[in-house]
Coordinates of C-alpha atoms in Angstrom, one line a residue:
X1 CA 0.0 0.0 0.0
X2 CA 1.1 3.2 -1.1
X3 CA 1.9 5.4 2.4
X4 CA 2.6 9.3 2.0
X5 CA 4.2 11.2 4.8
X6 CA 4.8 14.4 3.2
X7 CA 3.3 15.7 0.1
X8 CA 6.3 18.3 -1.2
X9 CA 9.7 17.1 -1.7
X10 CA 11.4 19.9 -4.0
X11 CA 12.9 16.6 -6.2
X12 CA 10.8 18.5 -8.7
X13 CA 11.9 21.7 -8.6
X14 CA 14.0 21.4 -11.6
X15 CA 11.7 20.4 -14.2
X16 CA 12.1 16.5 -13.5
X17 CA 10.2 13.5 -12.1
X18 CA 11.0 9.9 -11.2
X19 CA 9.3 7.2 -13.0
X20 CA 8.2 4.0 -11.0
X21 CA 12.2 2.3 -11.9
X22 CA 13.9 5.6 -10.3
X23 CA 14.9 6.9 -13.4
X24 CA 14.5 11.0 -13.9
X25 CA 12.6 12.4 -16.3
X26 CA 11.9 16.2 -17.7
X27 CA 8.0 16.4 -16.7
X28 CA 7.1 17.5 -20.1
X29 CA 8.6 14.1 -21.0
X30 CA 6.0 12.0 -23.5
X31 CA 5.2 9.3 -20.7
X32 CA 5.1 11.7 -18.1
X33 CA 2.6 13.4 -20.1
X34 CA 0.7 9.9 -20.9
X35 CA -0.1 8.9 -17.5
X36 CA -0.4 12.7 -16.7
X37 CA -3.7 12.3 -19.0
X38 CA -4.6 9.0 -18.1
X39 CA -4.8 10.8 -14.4
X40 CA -6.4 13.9 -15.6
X41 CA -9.0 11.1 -17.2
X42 CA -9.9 9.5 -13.8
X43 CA -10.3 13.4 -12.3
X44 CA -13.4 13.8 -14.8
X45 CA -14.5 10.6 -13.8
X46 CA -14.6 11.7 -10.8
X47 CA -16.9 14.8 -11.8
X48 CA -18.6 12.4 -13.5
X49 CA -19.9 10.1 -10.1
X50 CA -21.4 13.4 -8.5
X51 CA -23.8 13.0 -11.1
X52 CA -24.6 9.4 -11.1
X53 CA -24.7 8.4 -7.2
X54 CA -28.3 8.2 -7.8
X55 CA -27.4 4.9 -9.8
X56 CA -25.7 2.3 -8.2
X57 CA -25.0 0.5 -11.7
X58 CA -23.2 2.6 -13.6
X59 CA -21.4 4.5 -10.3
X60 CA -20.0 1.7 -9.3
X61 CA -19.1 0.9 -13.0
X62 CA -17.1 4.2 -13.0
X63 CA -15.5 3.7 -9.8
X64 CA -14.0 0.5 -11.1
X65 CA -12.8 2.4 -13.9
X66 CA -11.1 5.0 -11.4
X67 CA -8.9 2.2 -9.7
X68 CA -8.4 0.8 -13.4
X69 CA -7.1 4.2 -14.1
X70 CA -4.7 4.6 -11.2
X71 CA -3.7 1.1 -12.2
X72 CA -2.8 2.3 -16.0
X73 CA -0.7 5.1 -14.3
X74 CA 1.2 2.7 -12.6
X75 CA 1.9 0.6 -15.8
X76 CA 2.9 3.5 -17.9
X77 CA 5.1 4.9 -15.1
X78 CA 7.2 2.1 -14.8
X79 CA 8.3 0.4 -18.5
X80 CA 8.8 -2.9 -18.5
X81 CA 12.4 -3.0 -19.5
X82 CA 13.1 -6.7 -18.8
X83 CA 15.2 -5.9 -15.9
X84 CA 14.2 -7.4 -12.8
X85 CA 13.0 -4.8 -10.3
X86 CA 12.8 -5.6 -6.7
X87 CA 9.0 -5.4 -6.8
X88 CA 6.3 -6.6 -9.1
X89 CA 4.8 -3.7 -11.4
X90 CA 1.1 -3.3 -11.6
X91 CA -0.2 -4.5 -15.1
X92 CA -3.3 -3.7 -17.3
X93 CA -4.4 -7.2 -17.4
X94 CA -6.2 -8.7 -20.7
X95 CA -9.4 -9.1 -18.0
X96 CA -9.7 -6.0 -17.3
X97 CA -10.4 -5.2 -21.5
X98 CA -13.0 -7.7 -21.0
X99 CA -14.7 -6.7 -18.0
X100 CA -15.2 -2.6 -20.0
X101 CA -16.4 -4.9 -23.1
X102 CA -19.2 -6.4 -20.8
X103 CA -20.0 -3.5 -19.6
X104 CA -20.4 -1.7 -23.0
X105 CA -22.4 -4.3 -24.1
X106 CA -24.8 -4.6 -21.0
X107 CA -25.1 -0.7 -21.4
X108 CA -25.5 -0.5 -25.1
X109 CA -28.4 -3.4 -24.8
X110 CA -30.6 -0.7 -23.3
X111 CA -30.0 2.0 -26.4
X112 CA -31.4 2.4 -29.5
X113 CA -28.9 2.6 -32.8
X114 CA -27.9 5.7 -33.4
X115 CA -29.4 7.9 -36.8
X116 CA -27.1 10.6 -36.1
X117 CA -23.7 11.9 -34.3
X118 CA -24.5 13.1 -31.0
X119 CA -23.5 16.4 -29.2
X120 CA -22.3 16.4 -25.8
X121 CA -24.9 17.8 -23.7
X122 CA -28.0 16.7 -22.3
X123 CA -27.8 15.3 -18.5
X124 CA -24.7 16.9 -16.5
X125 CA -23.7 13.1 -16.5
X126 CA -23.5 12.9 -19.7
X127 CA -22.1 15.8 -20.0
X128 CA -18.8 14.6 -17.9
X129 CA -18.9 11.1 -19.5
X130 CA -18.4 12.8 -23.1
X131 CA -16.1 15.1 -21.5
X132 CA -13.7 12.3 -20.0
X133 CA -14.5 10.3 -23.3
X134 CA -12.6 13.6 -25.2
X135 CA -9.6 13.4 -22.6
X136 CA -9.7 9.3 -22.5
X137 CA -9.4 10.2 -26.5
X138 CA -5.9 12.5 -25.8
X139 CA -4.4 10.0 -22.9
X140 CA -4.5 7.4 -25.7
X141 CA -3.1 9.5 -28.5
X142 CA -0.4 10.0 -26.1
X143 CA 0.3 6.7 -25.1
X144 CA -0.1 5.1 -28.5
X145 CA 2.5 7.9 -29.6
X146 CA 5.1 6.6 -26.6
X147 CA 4.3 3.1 -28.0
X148 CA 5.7 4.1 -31.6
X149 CA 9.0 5.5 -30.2
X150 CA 12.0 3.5 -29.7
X151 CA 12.8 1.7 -26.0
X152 CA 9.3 2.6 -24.9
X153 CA 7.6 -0.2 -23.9
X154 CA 4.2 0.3 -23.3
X155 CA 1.8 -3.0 -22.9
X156 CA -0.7 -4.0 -25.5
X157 CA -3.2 -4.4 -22.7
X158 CA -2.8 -0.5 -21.7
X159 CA -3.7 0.7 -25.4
X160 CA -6.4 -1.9 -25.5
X161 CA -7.6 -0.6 -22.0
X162 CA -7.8 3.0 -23.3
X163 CA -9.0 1.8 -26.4
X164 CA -12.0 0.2 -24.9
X165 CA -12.4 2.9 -22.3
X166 CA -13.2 5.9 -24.7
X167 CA -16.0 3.5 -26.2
X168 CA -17.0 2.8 -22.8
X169 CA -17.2 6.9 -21.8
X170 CA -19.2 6.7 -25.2
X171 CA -22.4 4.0 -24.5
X172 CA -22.2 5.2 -20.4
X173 CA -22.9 9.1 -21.7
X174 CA -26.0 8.0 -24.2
X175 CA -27.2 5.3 -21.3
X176 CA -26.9 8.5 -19.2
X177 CA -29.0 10.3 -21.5
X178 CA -32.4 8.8 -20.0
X179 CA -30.8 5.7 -22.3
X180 CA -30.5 7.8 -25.5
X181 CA -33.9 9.3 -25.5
X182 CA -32.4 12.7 -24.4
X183 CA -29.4 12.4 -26.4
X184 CA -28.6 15.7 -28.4
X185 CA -28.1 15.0 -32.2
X186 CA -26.5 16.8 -34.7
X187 CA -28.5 18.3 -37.4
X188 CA -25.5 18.8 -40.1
X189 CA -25.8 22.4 -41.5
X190 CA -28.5 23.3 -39.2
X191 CA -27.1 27.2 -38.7
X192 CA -26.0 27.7 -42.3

């Protein structure tokens, strides 16, 4: 278990941060800036649960995806460089892609298909849901981008997660949406 004494160090005070392995790395560094998202991702979930503590179902559906989340962090800050560390990282795990596929499908049985693109709007659930769906969008940009570069490992299981997850953010904002009947569709070249 994680146990924090003090929250201010000053290790950061010139422009750097340690990974999960030790090493130092500029904070503007591309995995920094990954799990950086993947955080700010679980903070909008977060906004999200205000609005949905009135339904047990999906809430607690969303607070498995917050510990998920801190759990992606955790992968992406420490790369699996085939050395042997003297702890065993925390993984995205191919059951933990399954368990959001369930879930999008057990929320997406309750909609109807779609006729048109939706706007984000309607409930202020669904609101946050599309809002961490845009950022979920970004953190896996950014990590698919630190998969491309050279000696950065990053899991298949972690882009599949984020994959997934932005699909999940997707269904969970329509099943918000009084289960698409209050969705807000686009009307292409409505204000022309």
């Amino acid at each position: 278990m994680v146990r924090l004494n003090k929250i201010y160090t000053r290790t950061g005070d010139k422009g750097t941060t340690m990974l999960g392995t030790g090493e130092r790395r500029p904070k503007h560094d591309l995995r920094v800036e990954a799990y950086g998202t993947v955080d700010e991702t679980n903070s909008i979930v977060g906004l999200a649960r205000l609005e949905t503590a009135d339904n047990p179902e999906l809430d607690l559906m969303l607070s498995q995806i917050q510990n998920d989340l801190f759990d992606l962090g955790a992968d992406l800050c420490t790369p699996d460089s085939g050395e042997k560390l003297d702890y065993e990282p925390l993984r995205i795990i191919a059951s933990q892609v399954e368990r959001l596929e369930k879930q999008i499908d057990q929320l997406n049985a309750d909609l109807e298909p779609l006729k048109s693109f939706i706007l984000p709007g309607g409930a202020r659930a669904s609101a946050y849901l599309h809002y961490a769906r845009t950022v979920s969008r970004r953190a896996e940009r950014l990590v698919t981008a630190l998969a491309a570069e050279e000696n950065e490992p990053v899991s298949a299981e972690a882009i599949q997660y984020l994959n997934r997850l932005s699909d999940f953010f997707f269904v969970a904002a329509r099943w918000a949406n009084n289960k698409g009947t209050a969705d807000v569709l686009w009307v292409p070249g409505q204000n022309r």
